Short mmCIF file of C-alpha atoms in Angstrom, two decimals:
data_model
loop_
_atom_site.label_atom_id
_atom_site.label_comp_id
_atom_site.label_asym_id
_atom_site.label_seq_id
_atom_site.Cartn_x
_atom_site.Cartn_y
_atom_site.Cartn_z
CA MET A 1 -0.02 0.05 0.04
CA THR A 2 1.36 3.37 -1.06
CA LEU A 3 0.10 6.64 0.12
CA ALA A 4 0.62 9.45 -2.39
CA PHE A 5 -0.43 13.03 -2.23
CA SER A 6 0.01 16.43 -4.02
CA ILE A 7 -2.04 19.03 -2.16
CA LYS A 8 -2.51 22.68 -1.95
CA LYS A 9 -4.36 24.51 0.73
CA GLN A 10 -4.55 28.22 1.57
CA LEU A 11 -4.22 28.48 5.35
CA GLU A 12 -4.64 31.74 7.39
CA HIS A 13 -1.09 32.86 7.02
CA MET A 14 0.49 30.92 4.23
CA LYS A 15 -0.01 28.40 1.48
CA LEU A 16 0.52 24.71 2.16
CA ASP A 17 1.93 23.09 -1.11
CA ILE A 18 2.96 19.53 -0.41
CA LYS A 19 3.82 16.44 -2.68
CA MET A 20 4.79 13.16 -1.19
CA THR A 21 4.87 9.46 -1.76
CA CYS A 22 5.10 7.21 1.10
CA GLU A 23 5.77 3.42 0.93
CA PRO A 24 4.52 0.56 3.22
CA ASN A 25 6.68 -0.52 6.25
CA THR A 26 8.25 2.83 6.44
CA LEU A 27 7.87 5.67 8.82
CA THR A 28 8.03 9.30 7.32
CA ALA A 29 8.58 11.85 10.09
CA ILE A 30 7.35 15.20 9.41
CA VAL A 31 8.89 18.13 11.64
CA GLY A 32 8.15 21.71 11.67
CA PRO A 33 7.31 24.66 14.15
CA SER A 34 3.83 25.17 15.53
CA GLY A 35 1.57 26.65 13.07
CA SER A 36 3.56 25.22 10.12
CA GLY A 37 0.70 23.22 8.81
CA LYS A 38 1.56 19.74 9.89
CA THR A 39 -1.63 18.92 11.68
CA THR A 40 -3.62 20.45 8.87
CA LEU A 41 -1.75 18.02 6.56
CA ILE A 42 -2.62 14.93 8.46
CA ARG A 43 -6.25 16.07 8.84
CA MET A 44 -6.36 16.40 5.23
CA LEU A 45 -4.98 13.05 4.64
CA ALA A 46 -7.57 11.64 7.20
CA GLY A 47 -10.30 13.46 5.34
CA LEU A 48 -11.29 15.75 8.35
CA GLU A 49 -10.32 18.71 6.09
CA THR A 50 -10.35 19.15 2.31
CA PRO A 51 -7.46 20.58 0.38
CA ASP A 52 -8.28 23.31 -2.18
CA SER A 53 -6.56 21.36 -4.98
CA GLY A 54 -4.60 18.28 -5.60
CA ASN A 55 -4.97 14.68 -5.14
CA ILE A 56 -4.59 11.94 -2.49
CA SER A 57 -4.64 8.36 -3.26
CA CYS A 58 -3.89 5.15 -1.24
CA ASN A 59 -3.06 1.97 -2.91
CA ASN A 60 -5.02 2.86 -6.09
CA ALA A 61 -7.95 4.27 -4.25
CA ASN A 62 -8.65 7.82 -4.87
CA TRP A 63 -9.39 9.64 -1.72
CA PHE A 64 -9.41 13.15 -3.19
CA SER A 65 -9.02 14.67 -6.42
CA SER A 66 -9.91 18.52 -7.31
CA SER A 67 -10.50 17.60 -11.02
CA PRO A 68 -12.71 15.82 -11.36
CA ARG A 69 -13.93 16.70 -7.89
CA ASN A 70 -13.99 13.51 -5.59
CA VAL A 71 -13.94 13.61 -1.91
CA THR A 72 -14.00 10.35 -0.16
CA PRO A 73 -15.29 11.03 3.38
CA PRO A 74 -13.09 9.86 6.33
CA GLN A 75 -15.59 6.94 7.09
CA HIS A 76 -14.53 5.33 3.91
CA ARG A 77 -10.71 5.92 3.84
CA ASN A 78 -9.83 3.63 6.63
CA ALA A 79 -7.06 5.67 7.76
CA GLY A 80 -5.74 5.13 11.12
CA LEU A 81 -5.35 8.50 13.00
CA VAL A 82 -3.74 9.02 16.54
CA PHE A 83 -4.29 12.51 17.80
CA GLN A 84 -2.20 14.59 19.96
CA ASP A 85 -4.47 14.46 22.77
CA TYR A 86 -6.20 11.29 23.97
CA THR A 87 -9.55 10.63 22.23
CA LEU A 88 -10.71 7.51 23.55
CA PHE A 89 -14.47 7.48 24.03
CA PRO A 90 -15.05 8.65 27.59
CA HIS A 91 -18.19 6.43 28.27
CA LEU A 92 -16.58 3.28 27.29
CA THR A 93 -14.03 1.19 29.12
CA VAL A 94 -10.65 0.53 27.38
CA GLU A 95 -11.77 -2.81 26.02
CA LYS A 96 -14.98 -1.48 24.76
CA ASN A 97 -13.25 1.28 22.97
CA ILE A 98 -11.15 -1.10 21.30
CA ARG A 99 -14.15 -3.42 20.43
CA PHE A 100 -15.78 -0.20 19.07
CA ALA A 101 -13.12 -0.02 16.29
CA ALA A 102 -12.34 -3.62 15.82
CA VAL A 103 -12.83 -5.38 12.44
CA ASP A 104 -12.65 -8.68 14.11
CA SER A 105 -13.75 -8.68 17.72
CA GLU A 106 -12.05 -12.09 18.52
CA GLN A 107 -8.75 -10.14 17.71
CA VAL A 108 -9.41 -7.79 20.67
CA PRO A 109 -8.01 -10.01 23.52
CA GLU A 110 -4.74 -10.37 21.50
CA LEU A 111 -4.46 -6.64 20.87
CA LEU A 112 -4.91 -5.99 24.71
CA HIS A 113 -2.19 -8.31 25.45
CA SER A 114 0.17 -7.08 22.80
CA PHE A 115 -0.26 -3.55 23.96
CA ASN A 116 0.07 -4.50 27.58
CA ILE A 117 -3.32 -2.94 28.47
CA GLU A 118 -5.06 -6.10 29.61
CA HIS A 119 -5.14 -5.07 33.34
CA ILE A 120 -6.81 -1.85 32.60
CA LYS A 121 -9.49 -3.15 30.05
CA ASN A 122 -12.35 -2.81 32.24
CA LYS A 123 -11.27 0.83 33.31
CA LYS A 124 -12.70 4.27 31.83
CA PRO A 125 -10.13 6.36 30.01
CA HIS A 126 -10.16 9.15 32.65
CA SER A 127 -8.87 6.53 35.27
CA ILE A 128 -5.77 5.57 33.44
CA SER A 129 -2.45 7.22 33.07
CA GLY A 130 -1.44 9.19 29.97
CA GLY A 131 0.88 6.53 28.42
CA GLU A 132 -1.74 3.83 28.87
CA ARG A 133 -4.56 6.07 27.29
CA GLN A 134 -2.13 6.61 24.29
CA ARG A 135 -1.29 2.84 24.05
CA ALA A 136 -5.08 2.09 24.29
CA ALA A 137 -5.74 4.85 21.43
CA LEU A 138 -2.99 3.26 19.29
CA CYS A 139 -4.42 -0.15 19.80
CA GLN A 140 -8.01 1.24 18.94
CA THR A 141 -6.69 2.76 15.84
CA LEU A 142 -4.91 -0.59 14.75
CA ALA A 143 -7.81 -2.73 15.64
CA ARG A 144 -9.48 -1.25 12.63
CA ARG A 145 -6.53 -2.56 10.44
CA PRO A 146 -6.04 0.81 8.78
CA VAL A 147 -4.38 0.96 5.30
CA THR A 148 -2.14 3.85 6.65
CA LEU A 149 -1.29 5.09 10.01
CA LEU A 150 -1.15 8.86 10.74
CA LEU A 151 0.21 10.08 14.06
CA ASP A 152 -0.30 13.61 15.09
CA GLU A 153 2.51 14.33 17.76
CA PRO A 154 1.02 11.10 19.70
CA PHE A 155 3.81 11.31 22.39
CA SER A 156 3.97 14.98 23.02
CA ALA A 157 2.07 15.01 26.12
CA LEU A 158 3.92 12.07 27.81
CA ASP A 159 6.76 12.09 30.19
CA VAL A 160 10.20 11.11 28.95
CA THR A 161 10.23 7.42 30.12
CA THR A 162 6.72 6.74 28.93
CA ARG A 163 7.52 8.49 25.62
CA HIS A 164 10.65 6.33 24.96
CA LYS A 165 8.74 3.20 25.68
CA LEU A 166 5.96 4.02 23.19
CA GLN A 167 8.65 5.07 20.55
CA GLU A 168 10.11 1.60 20.95
CA MET A 169 6.67 0.08 20.64
CA LEU A 170 6.20 2.21 17.43
CA LEU A 171 9.51 1.04 16.01
CA GLU A 172 8.40 -2.60 16.55
CA LEU A 173 4.80 -1.93 14.99
CA LYS A 174 6.46 -0.29 11.88
CA VAL A 175 7.95 -3.59 10.91
CA GLN A 176 4.81 -5.60 11.61
CA LEU A 177 2.10 -3.30 9.99
CA HIS A 178 3.11 -3.15 6.22
CA VAL A 179 1.45 0.16 5.90
CA PRO A 180 2.87 3.62 5.48
CA ILE A 181 3.09 5.59 8.64
CA ILE A 182 3.32 9.39 8.80
CA HIS A 183 4.45 10.80 12.04
CA VAL A 184 4.09 14.35 12.62
CA THR A 185 6.23 16.04 15.43
CA HIS A 186 7.82 19.14 16.42
CA ASP A 187 10.63 17.03 18.13
CA LEU A 188 13.57 16.68 15.68
CA GLU A 189 15.14 14.19 17.92
CA GLU A 190 12.02 11.98 17.80
CA ALA A 191 11.60 12.32 14.06
CA THR A 192 15.30 11.21 13.63
CA LEU A 193 14.90 8.35 16.06
CA LEU A 194 11.68 6.89 14.54
CA GLY A 195 11.73 7.86 10.88
CA ASP A 196 13.20 6.12 7.94
CA SER A 197 13.02 9.63 6.47
CA VAL A 198 12.52 13.06 7.78
CA VAL A 199 10.92 15.98 5.97
CA ALA A 200 10.44 19.37 7.42
CA ILE A 201 7.52 21.79 6.58
CA GLU A 202 8.64 25.30 6.34
CA GLN A 203 6.69 28.26 4.96
CA GLY A 204 3.92 25.57 3.70
CA LYS A 205 6.45 23.53 1.63
CA ILE A 206 8.30 20.53 2.39
CA SER A 207 12.24 20.57 2.63
CA PRO A 208 14.10 17.93 0.74
CA THR A 209 13.90 14.61 2.28
CA TRP A 210 16.58 14.07 4.98
CA PHE A 211 18.02 10.56 5.19
CA ALA A 212 20.05 9.96 8.20
CA SER A 213 23.41 10.15 6.32
CA GLN A 214 22.19 13.72 5.19
CA LEU A 215 21.15 14.99 8.43
CA GLN A 216 24.38 16.51 9.38
CA ALA A 217 24.85 18.25 6.00
CA VAL A 218 21.20 19.62 6.05
CA HIS A 219 22.13 20.89 9.63
CA SER A 220 24.81 22.93 8.35
CA ALA A 221 23.11 24.15 5.20
CA HIS A 222 19.79 25.24 6.81
CA ASN A 223 19.80 28.83 8.02
CA SER A 224 16.31 28.60 9.83
CA ALA A 225 16.61 29.52 13.41
CA PHE A 226 14.25 26.87 14.20
CA TYR A 227 16.27 23.98 12.73
CA CYS A 228 19.43 25.46 14.18
CA GLU A 229 18.00 25.38 17.44
CA GLN A 230 16.55 22.00 16.98
CA PHE A 231 19.71 20.49 15.68
CA ALA A 232 21.73 22.00 18.39
CA GLN A 233 19.73 19.93 20.86
CA ILE A 234 20.37 16.66 19.10
CA SER A 235 23.53 14.92 20.14
CA ASN A 236 25.61 13.24 17.36
CA ALA A 237 24.99 10.07 19.12
CA ALA A 238 21.27 10.23 18.53
CA VAL A 239 21.77 10.98 14.78
CA CYS A 240 24.27 8.21 14.37
CA ALA A 241 22.27 5.72 16.30
CA SER A 242 19.31 6.25 13.94
CA THR A 243 21.60 6.34 10.88
CA ASN A 244 21.76 2.57 11.12
CA ARG A 245 18.16 2.08 10.75
CA ARG A 246 17.56 4.29 7.84
CA LYS A 247 15.93 3.09 4.53
CA THR A 248 15.42 5.29 1.42
CA SER A 249 11.82 4.42 1.16
CA CYS A 250 9.99 7.81 1.19
CA ARG A 251 10.44 10.28 -1.64
CA HIS A 252 8.89 13.35 -2.68
CA MET B 1 -62.00 15.37 43.16
CA PHE B 2 -58.92 17.61 43.30
CA SER B 3 -56.67 14.60 42.68
CA ILE B 4 -57.95 14.43 39.13
CA PRO B 5 -56.32 17.68 37.84
CA LEU B 6 -53.23 16.62 39.67
CA ILE B 7 -53.05 13.18 37.89
CA LEU B 8 -53.84 14.91 34.60
CA SER B 9 -51.01 17.41 34.83
CA ALA B 10 -48.60 14.59 36.03
CA LYS B 11 -49.83 12.66 32.74
CA LEU B 12 -49.46 15.68 30.51
CA ALA B 13 -45.87 16.30 31.85
CA PHE B 14 -45.02 12.76 31.54
CA CYS B 15 -46.20 12.43 28.04
CA THR B 16 -44.62 15.80 26.98
CA MET B 17 -41.26 14.64 28.53
CA MET B 18 -41.43 11.19 26.64
CA LEU B 19 -42.37 12.72 23.23
CA ILE B 20 -40.24 16.03 23.21
CA PRO B 21 -36.97 14.32 22.27
CA ILE B 22 -38.53 13.29 18.97
CA LEU B 23 -39.03 17.16 18.41
CA ALA B 24 -36.05 18.54 20.22
CA PHE B 25 -33.06 16.36 19.04
CA PRO B 26 -33.00 17.48 15.31
CA PRO B 27 -33.04 21.24 15.98
CA ALA B 28 -30.54 20.76 18.93
CA TYR B 29 -28.08 18.79 16.77
CA PHE B 30 -28.44 21.44 13.81
CA LEU B 31 -27.96 24.26 16.34
CA ALA B 32 -24.96 22.80 17.84
CA PHE B 33 -23.12 21.32 14.67
CA GLY B 34 -24.88 23.01 11.71
CA SER B 35 -23.00 25.88 9.80
CA CYS B 36 -25.54 27.65 7.53
CA ARG B 37 -27.31 30.79 7.24
CA GLY B 38 -30.64 29.65 8.53
CA LYS B 39 -29.29 28.62 11.95
CA SER B 40 -29.99 32.16 13.55
CA ILE B 41 -33.41 32.29 12.26
CA LEU B 42 -34.07 28.55 13.54
CA ASP B 43 -32.62 29.46 16.89
CA ALA B 44 -34.94 32.69 17.13
CA LEU B 45 -37.94 30.39 15.90
CA ILE B 46 -37.29 27.58 18.64
CA THR B 47 -36.84 30.17 21.40
CA LEU B 48 -39.84 32.10 20.60
CA PRO B 49 -42.48 30.33 22.67
CA MET B 50 -40.10 31.17 25.56
CA VAL B 51 -40.42 35.00 25.05
CA ILE B 52 -43.91 35.63 23.76
CA PRO B 53 -46.95 35.66 26.04
CA PRO B 54 -48.57 32.37 26.65
CA THR B 55 -51.96 33.72 25.42
CA VAL B 56 -50.41 34.84 22.12
CA LEU B 57 -48.91 31.36 21.69
CA GLY B 58 -52.11 29.90 22.69
CA PHE B 59 -54.09 31.83 20.21
CA GLY B 60 -51.78 30.78 17.42
CA LEU B 61 -52.05 27.37 18.33
CA LEU B 62 -55.81 27.65 18.57
CA MET B 63 -56.03 28.83 15.07
CA LEU B 64 -53.90 26.02 13.97
CA MET B 65 -55.83 23.23 15.86
CA THR B 66 -59.36 24.15 14.97
CA PRO B 67 -60.97 21.77 12.50
CA SER B 68 -60.42 24.38 9.73
CA GLY B 69 -56.78 24.91 10.78
CA ALA B 70 -53.81 23.08 9.24
CA VAL B 71 -53.00 20.81 12.08
CA GLY B 72 -56.46 20.30 13.58
CA GLY B 73 -57.85 19.49 9.91
CA ALA B 74 -55.14 16.91 9.25
CA TRP B 75 -55.68 15.34 12.88
CA GLN B 76 -59.47 15.25 12.22
CA THR B 77 -58.91 13.58 8.73
CA MET B 78 -56.46 11.01 10.38
CA THR B 79 -58.37 10.31 13.58
CA GLY B 80 -61.94 11.50 13.07
CA SER B 81 -61.85 13.34 16.32
CA ARG B 82 -61.20 17.09 17.11
CA LEU B 83 -57.87 17.98 18.30
CA ILE B 84 -58.99 21.18 20.20
CA PHE B 85 -60.44 20.83 23.74
CA SER B 86 -58.92 17.26 23.98
CA PHE B 87 -55.97 15.79 25.81
CA SER B 88 -54.17 15.32 22.51
CA GLY B 89 -54.73 18.90 21.78
CA ILE B 90 -53.12 20.11 25.05
CA LEU B 91 -50.24 17.56 24.66
CA PHE B 92 -49.54 19.08 21.17
CA ALA B 93 -49.56 22.57 22.59
CA SER B 94 -47.47 21.44 25.53
CA LEU B 95 -44.86 20.04 23.22
CA ILE B 96 -44.68 23.27 21.11
CA PHE B 97 -44.61 25.45 24.42
CA ASN B 98 -41.72 23.34 25.85
CA LEU B 99 -39.76 22.94 22.92
CA PRO B 100 -37.13 25.89 23.72
CA PHE B 101 -36.81 24.33 27.36
CA ALA B 102 -35.82 20.93 25.74
CA VAL B 103 -33.57 22.27 22.89
CA GLN B 104 -31.41 24.75 24.81
CA PRO B 105 -30.00 22.13 27.37
CA LEU B 106 -29.61 19.76 24.67
CA ARG B 107 -27.82 22.16 22.53
CA ALA B 108 -25.40 23.29 25.24
CA SER B 109 -24.77 19.66 26.03
CA PHE B 110 -23.87 18.89 22.25
CA GLU B 111 -21.76 21.94 22.10
CA LYS B 112 -19.67 20.88 25.19
CA LEU B 113 -18.82 17.75 23.58
CA ASP B 114 -15.15 17.38 22.50
CA LYS B 115 -15.32 17.90 18.72
CA ARG B 116 -12.30 15.54 18.36
CA LEU B 117 -14.52 12.72 19.66
CA LEU B 118 -16.73 13.26 16.53
CA GLU B 119 -13.80 13.38 14.12
CA SER B 120 -12.45 10.17 15.75
CA ALA B 121 -15.69 8.53 15.16
CA ALA B 122 -15.67 9.68 11.67
CA VAL B 123 -12.13 8.16 11.20
CA LEU B 124 -13.04 5.03 12.67
CA GLY B 125 -15.66 4.55 10.07
CA LEU B 126 -18.86 5.65 11.99
CA SER B 127 -21.71 7.24 9.79
CA PRO B 128 -23.08 10.51 11.17
CA TRP B 129 -26.19 8.72 12.42
CA GLN B 130 -24.08 6.05 14.10
CA THR B 131 -21.91 8.93 15.61
CA PHE B 132 -25.14 10.40 17.03
CA TYR B 133 -26.46 7.46 18.84
CA ARG B 134 -23.13 5.78 19.79
CA VAL B 135 -20.80 8.80 20.60
CA ILE B 136 -23.09 12.08 20.95
CA LEU B 137 -26.14 10.72 22.98
CA PRO B 138 -24.12 8.56 25.62
CA ASN B 139 -21.82 11.48 26.18
CA SER B 140 -24.80 13.83 26.54
CA ILE B 141 -26.74 12.08 29.23
CA SER B 142 -26.52 14.76 31.80
CA GLY B 143 -27.89 17.24 29.16
CA ILE B 144 -30.72 14.84 28.09
CA ALA B 145 -31.53 14.41 31.86
CA ALA B 146 -31.51 18.18 32.44
CA SER B 147 -33.72 18.83 29.46
CA SER B 148 -36.26 16.12 30.48
CA ILE B 149 -36.56 17.37 34.03
CA LEU B 150 -36.97 20.91 33.08
CA VAL B 151 -39.69 19.97 30.55
CA PHE B 152 -41.45 17.88 33.27
CA ALA B 153 -41.50 20.71 35.78
CA HIS B 154 -42.39 23.38 33.18
CA SER B 155 -45.25 21.28 32.09
CA LEU B 156 -46.67 20.84 35.54
CA GLY B 157 -47.12 24.63 35.76
CA GLU B 158 -48.57 25.42 32.42
CA PHE B 159 -51.63 27.57 32.50
CA GLY B 160 -52.16 30.11 29.56
CA VAL B 161 -51.49 27.95 26.56
CA ILE B 162 -53.51 25.00 27.93
CA LEU B 163 -56.51 27.23 28.71
CA MET B 164 -56.66 28.69 25.32
CA VAL B 165 -56.35 25.26 23.37
CA GLY B 166 -57.92 23.04 26.00
CA GLY B 167 -60.35 25.11 27.88
CA SER B 168 -61.21 23.71 31.37
CA ILE B 169 -63.01 20.30 30.83
CA PRO B 170 -62.81 18.41 34.13
CA GLY B 171 -61.15 14.91 33.63
CA ARG B 172 -60.15 15.86 30.05
CA THR B 173 -58.22 19.19 29.78
CA GLN B 174 -58.44 20.72 33.36
CA VAL B 175 -54.97 20.48 34.70
CA ALA B 176 -53.81 21.42 38.19
CA SER B 177 -52.88 25.00 37.31
CA ILE B 178 -56.36 25.69 35.82
CA ALA B 179 -58.13 23.91 38.68
CA ILE B 180 -56.36 26.00 41.20
CA TYR B 181 -57.36 29.01 39.38
CA GLU B 182 -60.87 27.99 39.18
CA ALA B 183 -60.92 26.71 42.90
CA VAL B 184 -59.71 30.24 44.02
CA GLU B 185 -62.44 31.81 41.98
CA ALA B 186 -65.12 29.74 43.50
CA MET B 187 -63.59 30.47 47.04
CA ARG B 188 -62.62 26.91 47.50
CA PHE B 189 -59.39 27.77 49.18
CA ASP B 190 -58.71 24.28 50.83
CA ASP B 191 -58.81 22.58 47.41
CA ALA B 192 -56.39 25.42 46.01
CA LEU B 193 -54.24 25.02 49.04
CA TYR B 194 -54.18 21.23 48.59
CA MET B 195 -53.28 21.12 44.94
CA SER B 196 -50.65 23.95 45.38
CA ALA B 197 -49.09 22.30 48.39
CA THR B 198 -48.78 19.07 46.11
CA LEU B 199 -47.25 20.83 43.25
CA VAL B 200 -44.56 23.11 45.02
CA PRO B 201 -42.64 20.26 46.51
CA VAL B 202 -42.68 18.16 43.31
CA CYS B 203 -41.48 21.02 41.27
CA PHE B 204 -38.82 21.92 43.98
CA PHE B 205 -37.56 18.26 44.05
CA PHE B 206 -37.26 18.30 40.22
CA LEU B 207 -35.34 21.63 40.46
CA VAL B 208 -32.98 20.23 43.18
CA ILE B 209 -32.11 17.27 40.73
CA LEU B 210 -31.67 19.67 37.83
CA ASN B 211 -29.08 21.68 39.87
CA ALA B 212 -27.23 18.70 40.73
CA ILE B 213 -27.01 17.63 37.17
CA ASN B 214 -25.85 21.05 36.14
CA ARG B 215 -23.18 20.93 38.87
CA ARG B 216 -22.14 17.55 37.70
CA GLN B 217 -22.10 18.86 34.07
CA GLN B 218 -19.87 21.83 35.05
CA SER B 219 -17.35 19.63 36.89
#
C-alpha cells in the first residue's frame, strides 16, 4: 500500500503546497514549528479537512481529487489516526473502546495483550495514565486494520520515560504493519529516532527529504533559526544511532 | 375530586417529557453542529415560545388546531376526532410550548462535547447517524436528563396555553394550574391549597435534581 499525495491549501497566513509518496513499512517523520501546517496536512489525509486542490490516493483508491472533484469521506478511507491528545470515548471502558473500532472482535484480547493494557481493560479512560491512554488509542486505531497510520504528535503530552517506551513500541509496529506511517512531530530528535526519512515543513513547503546520512549536512546548510536550534539539541550519538536504521523508502 | 387535575397534570408532563426528544433532538443537533445561514433564524424560531405571552402562543395554536386549521384539519382527517379541547390537543400545545426548554439544554450539552470525539468516530468509520447514537447521545446523558426534568417541571405549571387550546374540561383538559385558578375563583381555598401544596414540593424536588445535574456537568 502506497500513500501518495499532492495537495495545496490556503491557510490563514501561508499556502500549504506539499507533494509526497510514502511506501509501506516505512515511517516518514514530518517536523516543523507550531503553525507550520503539519496537523492540517494529517487532517487532510484523514479526510477531516479538504484541500483546495490536488489529489490524494492510497493503494489505487482515490481519496481526493480536485479535478474531477472527488472527496472520499473519512468513514470510507480507513486511515488510522492517533491524535495529539487522547480521544478515547469517555463513556466506554478501554476494552469497549477497542471493540468499538475492531474489524474482528475475536482479535481484541490479543491486541489488549500485545499492547500490555489487559490489566486496564475494564477501566474508563479518565482513570488510567497518559501513557496507558495513548497505548489504548494506538491499539484502538490498529484494531480497525487501517491502510495507513497517521500520527499527530502522539507522544508530546507524555513524560520522557513513557515516551521512550512508546517510541520503542512504534518501531516494532512499523515492521509488523506493512502500511505507510506518517508521524508528525515538532521534536526533531524523535523524528530522527523513529523516521526512515525526515521531511520538514517550512513556509508551507516541504524540505528535501533528509535521510540519516544527510542530516548533518542539512544541519549546516539550513539557516532557519528553528532548525539550528533543534539540531543543536540533538547529540551526534542520537543521529548516528538512527543512521543505522535508515531506509530510502520515502521520496517526494 | 382535586386529585384528578393533579393526575392529569402529571400525565401531561410525563407524555410531554417522553415525546419531546423526537421534536428536540434534530434542531438541537443542527444548532450545535450546523453551519448555515438559517441557523440564527431557526434559533429564534425555537426560542420564540419562551418569550411571547402564553396567550399569544395559545391563540396561534388555537387557530392551527381548529378543524379548519392546518394541524386540526389533518388530525381530524386522520383520527376522526377534534384536536381542540382534547388531551391530545393540550399535549400538542405542551410540546410546542416546551420545545425551547428541551432544545437549549440539549444544544448546550452537544456543544460541550469534544469535537475530536466526533472526528475520531468519523475516522473509525462511523456514519453521522451512528456517531449520533453511539457517541453523542451517551456523552450527553446529563444534558438529556436536564432537558427532561426541565420539561417535566415546566409542564406541571402550564396555564395560559393549555387554557386557550383545551379550555377547562374536568377530567379531560383541566390540569392542576387551571383547577387551582378555578378553585380560588369559587372560594374553595382548601382545594387550591391542597393542589398548590402538592405541586410546589414536586417542582422543588425536580429543580434540586436539575441543579445537581448542572453541577455535575460543570465539573
